[in-house]
Amino acid sequence: MNWEIIGYIGAVCTTFCFLPQIVKTVKTKCLDDFSYAYLSVLGFGVLMWLIYGLAIRNMVIISANIITLLFVLSLIIMKIVYGK
């Protein structure tokens, strides 16, 4: 069995679970239910996974966490912009 495929399936599921929230946020312009602390800790955790993936040269971990980090950063930016 190719375990890397299992990793990619998991990565796609956990990474793209952010898309519905991003779409909803763009439509409603509201991120009141997300705290900066939550988004910051999540972003930091994803960054640590990215660094780990780079260290062990695992493309599943690297690609999933680059995309996830971009999604989390976009939520933080939208919270700042829409929070005004």
JSON list of C-alpha atoms in Angstrom, two decimals:
[
{"chain": "A", "resi": 1, "resn": "MET", "atom": "CA", "xyz": [0.00, 0.00, 0.00]},
{"chain": "A", "resi": 2, "resn": "ASN", "atom": "CA", "xyz": [1.23, 3.49, -0.83]},
{"chain": "A", "resi": 3, "resn": "TRP", "atom": "CA", "xyz": [0.95, 5.32, 2.49]},
{"chain": "A", "resi": 4, "resn": "GLU", "atom": "CA", "xyz": [1.71, 8.63, 0.84]},
{"chain": "A", "resi": 5, "resn": "ILE", "atom": "CA", "xyz": [-1.70, 8.51, -0.88]},
{"chain": "A", "resi": 6, "resn": "ILE", "atom": "CA", "xyz": [-3.33, 8.15, 2.55]},
{"chain": "A", "resi": 7, "resn": "GLY", "atom": "CA", "xyz": [-1.34, 11.19, 3.67]},
{"chain": "A", "resi": 8, "resn": "TYR", "atom": "CA", "xyz": [-2.48, 13.24, 0.66]},
{"chain": "A", "resi": 9, "resn": "ILE", "atom": "CA", "xyz": [-6.13, 12.28, 1.25]},
{"chain": "A", "resi": 10, "resn": "GLY", "atom": "CA", "xyz": [-5.86, 13.40, 4.88]},
{"chain": "A", "resi": 11, "resn": "ALA", "atom": "CA", "xyz": [-4.02, 16.56, 3.88]},
{"chain": "A", "resi": 12, "resn": "VAL", "atom": "CA", "xyz": [-6.66, 17.49, 1.31]},
{"chain": "A", "resi": 13, "resn": "CYS", "atom": "CA", "xyz": [-9.48, 16.92, 3.81]},
{"chain": "A", "resi": 14, "resn": "THR", "atom": "CA", "xyz": [-7.92, 18.90, 6.66]},
{"chain": "A", "resi": 15, "resn": "THR", "atom": "CA", "xyz": [-6.56, 21.65, 4.44]},
{"chain": "A", "resi": 16, "resn": "PHE", "atom": "CA", "xyz": [-9.63, 22.34, 2.37]},
{"chain": "A", "resi": 17, "resn": "CYS", "atom": "CA", "xyz": [-12.00, 22.23, 5.33]},
{"chain": "A", "resi": 18, "resn": "PHE", "atom": "CA", "xyz": [-11.12, 25.95, 5.64]},
{"chain": "A", "resi": 19, "resn": "LEU", "atom": "CA", "xyz": [-12.68, 26.82, 2.27]},
{"chain": "A", "resi": 20, "resn": "PRO", "atom": "CA", "xyz": [-16.33, 26.90, 3.44]},
{"chain": "A", "resi": 21, "resn": "GLN", "atom": "CA", "xyz": [-15.33, 29.25, 6.28]},
{"chain": "A", "resi": 22, "resn": "ILE", "atom": "CA", "xyz": [-13.42, 31.51, 3.92]},
{"chain": "A", "resi": 23, "resn": "VAL", "atom": "CA", "xyz": [-16.35, 31.64, 1.49]},
{"chain": "A", "resi": 24, "resn": "LYS", "atom": "CA", "xyz": [-18.78, 32.37, 4.34]},
{"chain": "A", "resi": 25, "resn": "THR", "atom": "CA", "xyz": [-16.49, 35.10, 5.67]},
{"chain": "A", "resi": 26, "resn": "VAL", "atom": "CA", "xyz": [-16.21, 36.75, 2.27]},
{"chain": "A", "resi": 27, "resn": "LYS", "atom": "CA", "xyz": [-20.02, 36.74, 1.98]},
{"chain": "A", "resi": 28, "resn": "THR", "atom": "CA", "xyz": [-20.87, 37.85, 5.53]},
{"chain": "A", "resi": 29, "resn": "LYS", "atom": "CA", "xyz": [-17.73, 39.89, 6.27]},
{"chain": "A", "resi": 30, "resn": "CYS", "atom": "CA", "xyz": [-17.93, 38.56, 9.83]},
{"chain": "A", "resi": 31, "resn": "LEU", "atom": "CA", "xyz": [-15.34, 36.62, 11.83]},
{"chain": "A", "resi": 32, "resn": "ASP", "atom": "CA", "xyz": [-16.61, 37.49, 15.30]},
{"chain": "A", "resi": 33, "resn": "ASP", "atom": "CA", "xyz": [-16.64, 33.85, 16.41]},
{"chain": "A", "resi": 34, "resn": "PHE", "atom": "CA", "xyz": [-12.91, 33.45, 15.74]},
{"chain": "A", "resi": 35, "resn": "SER", "atom": "CA", "xyz": [-10.55, 34.91, 18.31]},
{"chain": "A", "resi": 36, "resn": "TYR", "atom": "CA", "xyz": [-7.14, 36.26, 17.40]},
{"chain": "A", "resi": 37, "resn": "ALA", "atom": "CA", "xyz": [-5.69, 33.84, 19.97]},
{"chain": "A", "resi": 38, "resn": "TYR", "atom": "CA", "xyz": [-7.23, 30.85, 18.19]},
{"chain": "A", "resi": 39, "resn": "LEU", "atom": "CA", "xyz": [-6.13, 31.97, 14.74]},
{"chain": "A", "resi": 40, "resn": "SER", "atom": "CA", "xyz": [-2.63, 32.83, 16.00]},
{"chain": "A", "resi": 41, "resn": "VAL", "atom": "CA", "xyz": [-2.07, 29.49, 17.75]},
{"chain": "A", "resi": 42, "resn": "LEU", "atom": "CA", "xyz": [-3.47, 27.63, 14.75]},
{"chain": "A", "resi": 43, "resn": "GLY", "atom": "CA", "xyz": [-1.22, 29.59, 12.40]},
{"chain": "A", "resi": 44, "resn": "PHE", "atom": "CA", "xyz": [1.81, 28.96, 14.61]},
{"chain": "A", "resi": 45, "resn": "GLY", "atom": "CA", "xyz": [1.03, 25.23, 14.77]},
{"chain": "A", "resi": 46, "resn": "VAL", "atom": "CA", "xyz": [0.70, 25.04, 10.99]},
{"chain": "A", "resi": 47, "resn": "LEU", "atom": "CA", "xyz": [4.00, 26.92, 10.63]},
{"chain": "A", "resi": 48, "resn": "MET", "atom": "CA", "xyz": [5.67, 24.37, 12.91]},
{"chain": "A", "resi": 49, "resn": "TRP", "atom": "CA", "xyz": [4.27, 21.52, 10.79]},
{"chain": "A", "resi": 50, "resn": "LEU", "atom": "CA", "xyz": [5.60, 23.26, 7.69]},
{"chain": "A", "resi": 51, "resn": "ILE", "atom": "CA", "xyz": [9.07, 23.60, 9.20]},
{"chain": "A", "resi": 52, "resn": "TYR", "atom": "CA", "xyz": [8.95, 19.94, 10.23]},
{"chain": "A", "resi": 53, "resn": "GLY", "atom": "CA", "xyz": [7.89, 18.91, 6.72]},
{"chain": "A", "resi": 54, "resn": "LEU", "atom": "CA", "xyz": [10.75, 20.92, 5.23]},
{"chain": "A", "resi": 55, "resn": "ALA", "atom": "CA", "xyz": [13.21, 19.34, 7.68]},
{"chain": "A", "resi": 56, "resn": "ILE", "atom": "CA", "xyz": [12.22, 15.80, 6.72]},
{"chain": "A", "resi": 57, "resn": "ARG", "atom": "CA", "xyz": [11.55, 16.73, 3.06]},
{"chain": "A", "resi": 58, "resn": "ASN", "atom": "CA", "xyz": [8.00, 15.34, 3.07]},
{"chain": "A", "resi": 59, "resn": "MET", "atom": "CA", "xyz": [5.97, 16.86, 0.24]},
{"chain": "A", "resi": 60, "resn": "VAL", "atom": "CA", "xyz": [2.63, 15.81, 1.74]},
{"chain": "A", "resi": 61, "resn": "ILE", "atom": "CA", "xyz": [3.32, 17.78, 4.91]},
{"chain": "A", "resi": 62, "resn": "ILE", "atom": "CA", "xyz": [4.95, 20.69, 3.08]},
{"chain": "A", "resi": 63, "resn": "SER", "atom": "CA", "xyz": [2.22, 21.22, 0.48]},
{"chain": "A", "resi": 64, "resn": "ALA", "atom": "CA", "xyz": [-0.69, 20.79, 2.90]},
{"chain": "A", "resi": 65, "resn": "ASN", "atom": "CA", "xyz": [0.76, 23.20, 5.41]},
{"chain": "A", "resi": 66, "resn": "ILE", "atom": "CA", "xyz": [1.71, 25.88, 2.88]},
{"chain": "A", "resi": 67, "resn": "ILE", "atom": "CA", "xyz": [-1.90, 25.95, 1.68]},
{"chain": "A", "resi": 68, "resn": "THR", "atom": "CA", "xyz": [-3.30, 25.77, 5.21]},
{"chain": "A", "resi": 69, "resn": "LEU", "atom": "CA", "xyz": [-1.03, 28.59, 6.35]},
{"chain": "A", "resi": 70, "resn": "LEU", "atom": "CA", "xyz": [-2.26, 30.74, 3.46]},
{"chain": "A", "resi": 71, "resn": "PHE", "atom": "CA", "xyz": [-5.86, 29.98, 4.44]},
{"chain": "A", "resi": 72, "resn": "VAL", "atom": "CA", "xyz": [-5.25, 30.84, 8.10]},
{"chain": "A", "resi": 73, "resn": "LEU", "atom": "CA", "xyz": [-3.42, 34.04, 7.16]},
{"chain": "A", "resi": 74, "resn": "SER", "atom": "CA", "xyz": [-6.31, 35.02, 4.89]},
{"chain": "A", "resi": 75, "resn": "LEU", "atom": "CA", "xyz": [-8.75, 34.54, 7.79]},
{"chain": "A", "resi": 76, "resn": "ILE", "atom": "CA", "xyz": [-6.56, 36.70, 10.04]},
{"chain": "A", "resi": 77, "resn": "ILE", "atom": "CA", "xyz": [-6.37, 39.42, 7.37]},
{"chain": "A", "resi": 78, "resn": "MET", "atom": "CA", "xyz": [-10.14, 39.29, 6.82]},
{"chain": "A", "resi": 79, "resn": "LYS", "atom": "CA", "xyz": [-10.73, 39.51, 10.60]},
{"chain": "A", "resi": 80, "resn": "ILE", "atom": "CA", "xyz": [-8.56, 42.64, 10.70]},
{"chain": "A", "resi": 81, "resn": "VAL", "atom": "CA", "xyz": [-10.16, 44.22, 7.63]},
{"chain": "A", "resi": 82, "resn": "TYR", "atom": "CA", "xyz": [-13.78, 43.29, 8.36]},
{"chain": "A", "resi": 83, "resn": "GLY", "atom": "CA", "xyz": [-13.44, 43.98, 12.08]},
{"chain": "A", "resi": 84, "resn": "LYS", "atom": "CA", "xyz": [-13.17, 47.72, 11.51]}
]
